[in-house]
Amino acid sequence: MATVKLATLLVRTLAKPIANRLKSQAAQHDTFKNLCIDFAQMIHRSEVKLRTYILGEPAKHIRPLSEVRAVENGANMLAEGFLFAVAASLIIGETWRSSRSESKRREGINDQLDDLGTRLVELSTRVDNISESMESQMHIQEERNEELKSLLGRVQICLQKATVDDTPLKILHQSPGSNTPPAASDTHHASLRA
């Protein structure tokens, strides 16, 4: 950025001596001199016509400029035109450069947005997959819970039948290898435990 500003300043500085050189060449070369005279006379006529039109007077006869004055005015106009062209081209160049850098910046931002969009799609896909996995795991757990509830219900029914029949409890209180029935007090304790 600073180098562009320095280059612009350098071009403007170099344009002034070139404009002065144009002025000096206007007096020395005949074709350039005639071009400056014609240009200056045309500008002078237009200026006088405009001035008389604004004042409301008709322009009857416009006296031409002297040759020296016409060469001087024409050379000044050419030098000023050159300086204006240089300044205008520098402004247009700076505008083009800044718009190009702005478009590059926008492209960078668009690339970042596209990257973020891709990441968002990937993350949402992963979240959906995890969600489906969690739902299937929960469904499996619910099925297991139902099986365990059913099994627990069966066990409770068996225990209730065992307390009514008293036979499984008698078998549990007998010592292994003995064929003797439990004592009456053991049967009494077993019925109290149930």
Short mmCIF file of N, CA, C and O in Angstrom, two decimals, residues 30-92:
data_model
loop_
_atom_site.label_atom_id
_atom_site.label_comp_id
_atom_site.label_asym_id
_atom_site.label_seq_id
_atom_site.Cartn_x
_atom_site.Cartn_y
_atom_site.Cartn_z
N ASP A 30 6.93 24.01 -35.24
CA ASP A 30 5.85 24.65 -35.98
C ASP A 30 4.54 23.88 -35.91
O ASP A 30 3.48 24.47 -35.72
N THR A 31 4.57 22.57 -36.09
CA THR A 31 3.31 21.79 -36.07
C THR A 31 2.69 21.81 -34.67
O THR A 31 1.46 21.96 -34.53
N PHE A 32 3.52 21.70 -33.67
CA PHE A 32 3.04 21.75 -32.29
C PHE A 32 2.51 23.14 -31.97
O PHE A 32 1.49 23.30 -31.30
N LYS A 33 3.20 24.14 -32.52
CA LYS A 33 2.80 25.53 -32.32
C LYS A 33 1.44 25.79 -32.96
O LYS A 33 0.56 26.40 -32.34
N ASN A 34 1.24 25.31 -34.20
CA ASN A 34 -0.05 25.47 -34.90
C ASN A 34 -1.17 24.75 -34.16
O ASN A 34 -2.30 25.24 -34.08
N LEU A 35 -0.87 23.59 -33.63
CA LEU A 35 -1.86 22.83 -32.85
C LEU A 35 -2.28 23.61 -31.61
O LEU A 35 -3.48 23.71 -31.31
N CYS A 36 -1.31 24.20 -30.93
CA CYS A 36 -1.61 24.99 -29.73
C CYS A 36 -2.41 26.24 -30.08
O CYS A 36 -3.34 26.62 -29.35
N ILE A 37 -2.07 26.90 -31.19
CA ILE A 37 -2.79 28.11 -31.61
C ILE A 37 -4.24 27.76 -31.92
O ILE A 37 -5.17 28.45 -31.47
N ASP A 38 -4.46 26.71 -32.72
CA ASP A 38 -5.83 26.30 -33.07
C ASP A 38 -6.65 25.95 -31.82
O ASP A 38 -7.81 26.35 -31.69
N PHE A 39 -6.02 25.24 -30.93
CA PHE A 39 -6.69 24.84 -29.69
C PHE A 39 -7.04 26.06 -28.84
O PHE A 39 -8.16 26.18 -28.32
N ALA A 40 -6.10 26.99 -28.71
CA ALA A 40 -6.33 28.19 -27.90
C ALA A 40 -7.40 29.08 -28.52
O ALA A 40 -8.24 29.65 -27.80
N GLN A 41 -7.39 29.24 -29.85
CA GLN A 41 -8.41 30.07 -30.52
C GLN A 41 -9.81 29.45 -30.33
O GLN A 41 -10.79 30.17 -30.11
N MET A 42 -9.89 28.14 -30.44
CA MET A 42 -11.19 27.47 -30.26
C MET A 42 -11.70 27.69 -28.82
O MET A 42 -12.89 28.00 -28.62
N ILE A 43 -10.85 27.53 -27.84
CA ILE A 43 -11.23 27.75 -26.44
C ILE A 43 -11.65 29.21 -26.23
O ILE A 43 -12.65 29.49 -25.55
N HIS A 44 -10.90 30.16 -26.83
CA HIS A 44 -11.20 31.58 -26.68
C HIS A 44 -12.57 31.91 -27.27
O HIS A 44 -13.38 32.62 -26.65
N ARG A 45 -12.85 31.40 -28.48
CA ARG A 45 -14.16 31.66 -29.11
C ARG A 45 -15.29 31.09 -28.25
O ARG A 45 -16.32 31.75 -28.05
N SER A 46 -15.11 29.87 -27.74
CA SER A 46 -16.15 29.24 -26.90
C SER A 46 -16.37 30.05 -25.63
O SER A 46 -17.52 30.25 -25.21
N GLU A 47 -15.31 30.53 -25.04
CA GLU A 47 -15.41 31.31 -23.81
C GLU A 47 -16.15 32.62 -24.04
O GLU A 47 -17.02 33.01 -23.26
N VAL A 48 -15.82 33.32 -25.14
CA VAL A 48 -16.48 34.60 -25.43
C VAL A 48 -17.95 34.38 -25.74
O VAL A 48 -18.82 35.13 -25.27
N LYS A 49 -18.28 33.36 -26.52
CA LYS A 49 -19.69 33.07 -26.84
C LYS A 49 -20.48 32.75 -25.57
O LYS A 49 -21.60 33.23 -25.40
N LEU A 50 -19.90 31.98 -24.70
CA LEU A 50 -20.57 31.64 -23.44
C LEU A 50 -20.78 32.87 -22.57
O LEU A 50 -21.86 33.06 -22.00
N ARG A 51 -19.75 33.72 -22.52
CA ARG A 51 -19.86 34.93 -21.70
C ARG A 51 -20.94 35.86 -22.24
O ARG A 51 -21.75 36.40 -21.48
N THR A 52 -20.98 36.07 -23.55
CA THR A 52 -22.00 36.95 -24.13
C THR A 52 -23.39 36.33 -24.02
O THR A 52 -24.37 37.05 -23.84
N TYR A 53 -23.49 35.03 -24.11
CA TYR A 53 -24.78 34.37 -23.98
C TYR A 53 -25.32 34.52 -22.56
O TYR A 53 -26.51 34.77 -22.35
N ILE A 54 -24.44 34.40 -21.56
CA ILE A 54 -24.86 34.56 -20.17
C ILE A 54 -25.30 36.01 -19.91
O ILE A 54 -26.28 36.25 -19.21
N LEU A 55 -24.59 36.96 -20.50
CA LEU A 55 -24.95 38.38 -20.33
C LEU A 55 -26.16 38.77 -21.16
O LEU A 55 -26.74 39.84 -20.95
N GLY A 56 -26.57 37.94 -22.09
CA GLY A 56 -27.74 38.21 -22.90
C GLY A 56 -27.43 39.05 -24.13
O GLY A 56 -28.34 39.55 -24.77
N GLU A 57 -26.21 39.19 -24.49
CA GLU A 57 -25.83 39.96 -25.68
C GLU A 57 -25.41 39.00 -26.77
O GLU A 57 -24.76 38.00 -26.52
N PRO A 58 -25.72 39.32 -28.02
CA PRO A 58 -25.28 38.46 -29.12
C PRO A 58 -23.79 38.69 -29.42
O PRO A 58 -23.29 39.80 -29.33
N ALA A 59 -23.09 37.61 -29.77
CA ALA A 59 -21.67 37.71 -30.11
C ALA A 59 -21.57 37.95 -31.61
O ALA A 59 -21.75 37.05 -32.42
N LYS A 60 -21.27 39.21 -31.99
CA LYS A 60 -21.23 39.56 -33.42
C LYS A 60 -19.89 39.21 -34.03
O LYS A 60 -19.81 38.44 -34.97
N HIS A 61 -18.86 39.78 -33.51
CA HIS A 61 -17.54 39.54 -34.08
C HIS A 61 -16.58 39.27 -32.92
O HIS A 61 -16.44 40.08 -32.02
N ILE A 62 -15.91 38.09 -32.96
CA ILE A 62 -14.98 37.71 -31.90
C ILE A 62 -13.57 37.93 -32.42
O ILE A 62 -13.18 37.36 -33.44
N ARG A 63 -12.86 38.79 -31.74
CA ARG A 63 -11.50 39.09 -32.14
C ARG A 63 -10.58 37.95 -31.69
O ARG A 63 -10.59 37.57 -30.53
N PRO A 64 -9.74 37.39 -32.60
CA PRO A 64 -8.86 36.28 -32.22
C PRO A 64 -7.73 36.76 -31.33
O PRO A 64 -7.39 37.94 -31.29
N LEU A 65 -7.14 35.79 -30.61
CA LEU A 65 -6.00 36.08 -29.75
C LEU A 65 -4.75 36.32 -30.61
O LEU A 65 -4.65 35.84 -31.74
N SER A 66 -3.78 37.03 -30.04
CA SER A 66 -2.51 37.20 -30.74
C SER A 66 -1.78 35.85 -30.76
O SER A 66 -2.06 34.96 -29.96
N GLU A 67 -0.84 35.72 -31.67
CA GLU A 67 -0.15 34.45 -31.84
C GLU A 67 0.62 34.04 -30.58
O GLU A 67 0.58 32.90 -30.15
N VAL A 68 1.31 34.99 -29.97
CA VAL A 68 2.09 34.70 -28.76
C VAL A 68 1.16 34.26 -27.63
O VAL A 68 1.41 33.27 -26.93
N ARG A 69 0.09 35.03 -27.48
CA ARG A 69 -0.86 34.70 -26.41
C ARG A 69 -1.55 33.36 -26.68
O ARG A 69 -1.78 32.57 -25.76
N ALA A 70 -1.88 33.09 -27.95
CA ALA A 70 -2.52 31.82 -28.32
C ALA A 70 -1.58 30.64 -28.05
O ALA A 70 -2.00 29.60 -27.54
N VAL A 71 -0.27 30.79 -28.41
CA VAL A 71 0.69 29.72 -28.15
C VAL A 71 0.81 29.49 -26.64
O VAL A 71 0.83 28.35 -26.17
N GLU A 72 0.87 30.56 -25.88
CA GLU A 72 1.00 30.44 -24.42
C GLU A 72 -0.22 29.77 -23.81
O GLU A 72 -0.10 28.84 -22.99
N ASN A 73 -1.41 30.22 -24.22
CA ASN A 73 -2.64 29.63 -23.70
C ASN A 73 -2.78 28.16 -24.12
O ASN A 73 -3.18 27.31 -23.32
N GLY A 74 -2.47 27.88 -25.39
CA GLY A 74 -2.57 26.49 -25.88
C GLY A 74 -1.60 25.57 -25.17
O GLY A 74 -1.94 24.44 -24.80
N ALA A 75 -0.35 26.07 -24.96
CA ALA A 75 0.64 25.25 -24.26
C ALA A 75 0.22 25.02 -22.80
O ALA A 75 0.38 23.91 -22.27
N ASN A 76 -0.33 26.05 -22.17
CA ASN A 76 -0.83 25.89 -20.79
C ASN A 76 -1.96 24.86 -20.73
O ASN A 76 -2.00 24.03 -19.82
N MET A 77 -2.86 24.93 -21.70
CA MET A 77 -3.99 23.99 -21.73
C MET A 77 -3.49 22.56 -21.95
O MET A 77 -3.98 21.62 -21.30
N LEU A 78 -2.51 22.40 -22.85
CA LEU A 78 -1.97 21.06 -23.08
C LEU A 78 -1.24 20.54 -21.84
O LEU A 78 -1.38 19.36 -21.48
N ALA A 79 -0.46 21.40 -21.19
CA ALA A 79 0.24 20.98 -19.98
C ALA A 79 -0.75 20.61 -18.87
O ALA A 79 -0.59 19.58 -18.19
N GLU A 80 -1.76 21.45 -18.69
CA GLU A 80 -2.79 21.14 -17.68
C GLU A 80 -3.56 19.87 -18.04
O GLU A 80 -3.90 19.08 -17.17
N GLY A 81 -3.84 19.70 -19.32
CA GLY A 81 -4.52 18.47 -19.77
C GLY A 81 -3.68 17.23 -19.50
O GLY A 81 -4.19 16.19 -19.09
N PHE A 82 -2.36 17.36 -19.73
CA PHE A 82 -1.46 16.24 -19.44
C PHE A 82 -1.46 15.92 -17.95
O PHE A 82 -1.57 14.74 -17.55
N LEU A 83 -1.35 16.96 -17.11
CA LEU A 83 -1.37 16.73 -15.66
C LEU A 83 -2.69 16.11 -15.21
O LEU A 83 -2.73 15.22 -14.35
N PHE A 84 -3.79 16.61 -15.79
CA PHE A 84 -5.11 16.05 -15.46
C PHE A 84 -5.20 14.58 -15.88
O PHE A 84 -5.73 13.75 -15.12
N ALA A 85 -4.69 14.25 -17.07
CA ALA A 85 -4.73 12.87 -17.55
C ALA A 85 -3.91 11.96 -16.63
O ALA A 85 -4.33 10.84 -16.32
N VAL A 86 -2.75 12.46 -16.20
CA VAL A 86 -1.92 11.66 -15.30
C VAL A 86 -2.65 11.44 -13.98
O VAL A 86 -2.71 10.32 -13.45
N ALA A 87 -3.21 12.50 -13.42
CA ALA A 87 -3.92 12.38 -12.13
C ALA A 87 -5.14 11.46 -12.26
O ALA A 87 -5.39 10.61 -11.39
N ALA A 88 -5.88 11.60 -13.37
CA ALA A 88 -7.06 10.76 -13.58
C ALA A 88 -6.66 9.30 -13.72
O ALA A 88 -7.31 8.40 -13.16
N SER A 89 -5.58 9.03 -14.47
CA SER A 89 -5.14 7.64 -14.63
C SER A 89 -4.67 7.06 -13.30
O SER A 89 -4.90 5.88 -13.02
N LEU A 90 -4.02 7.88 -12.47
CA LEU A 90 -3.61 7.39 -11.15
C LEU A 90 -4.81 7.06 -10.26
O LEU A 90 -4.82 6.05 -9.56
N ILE A 91 -5.82 7.92 -10.32
CA ILE A 91 -7.03 7.66 -9.52
C ILE A 91 -7.74 6.40 -10.00
O ILE A 91 -8.17 5.56 -9.21
N ILE A 92 -7.85 6.27 -11.32
CA ILE A 92 -8.51 5.07 -11.87
C ILE A 92 -7.71 3.82 -11.51
O ILE A 92 -8.28 2.79 -11.14
#
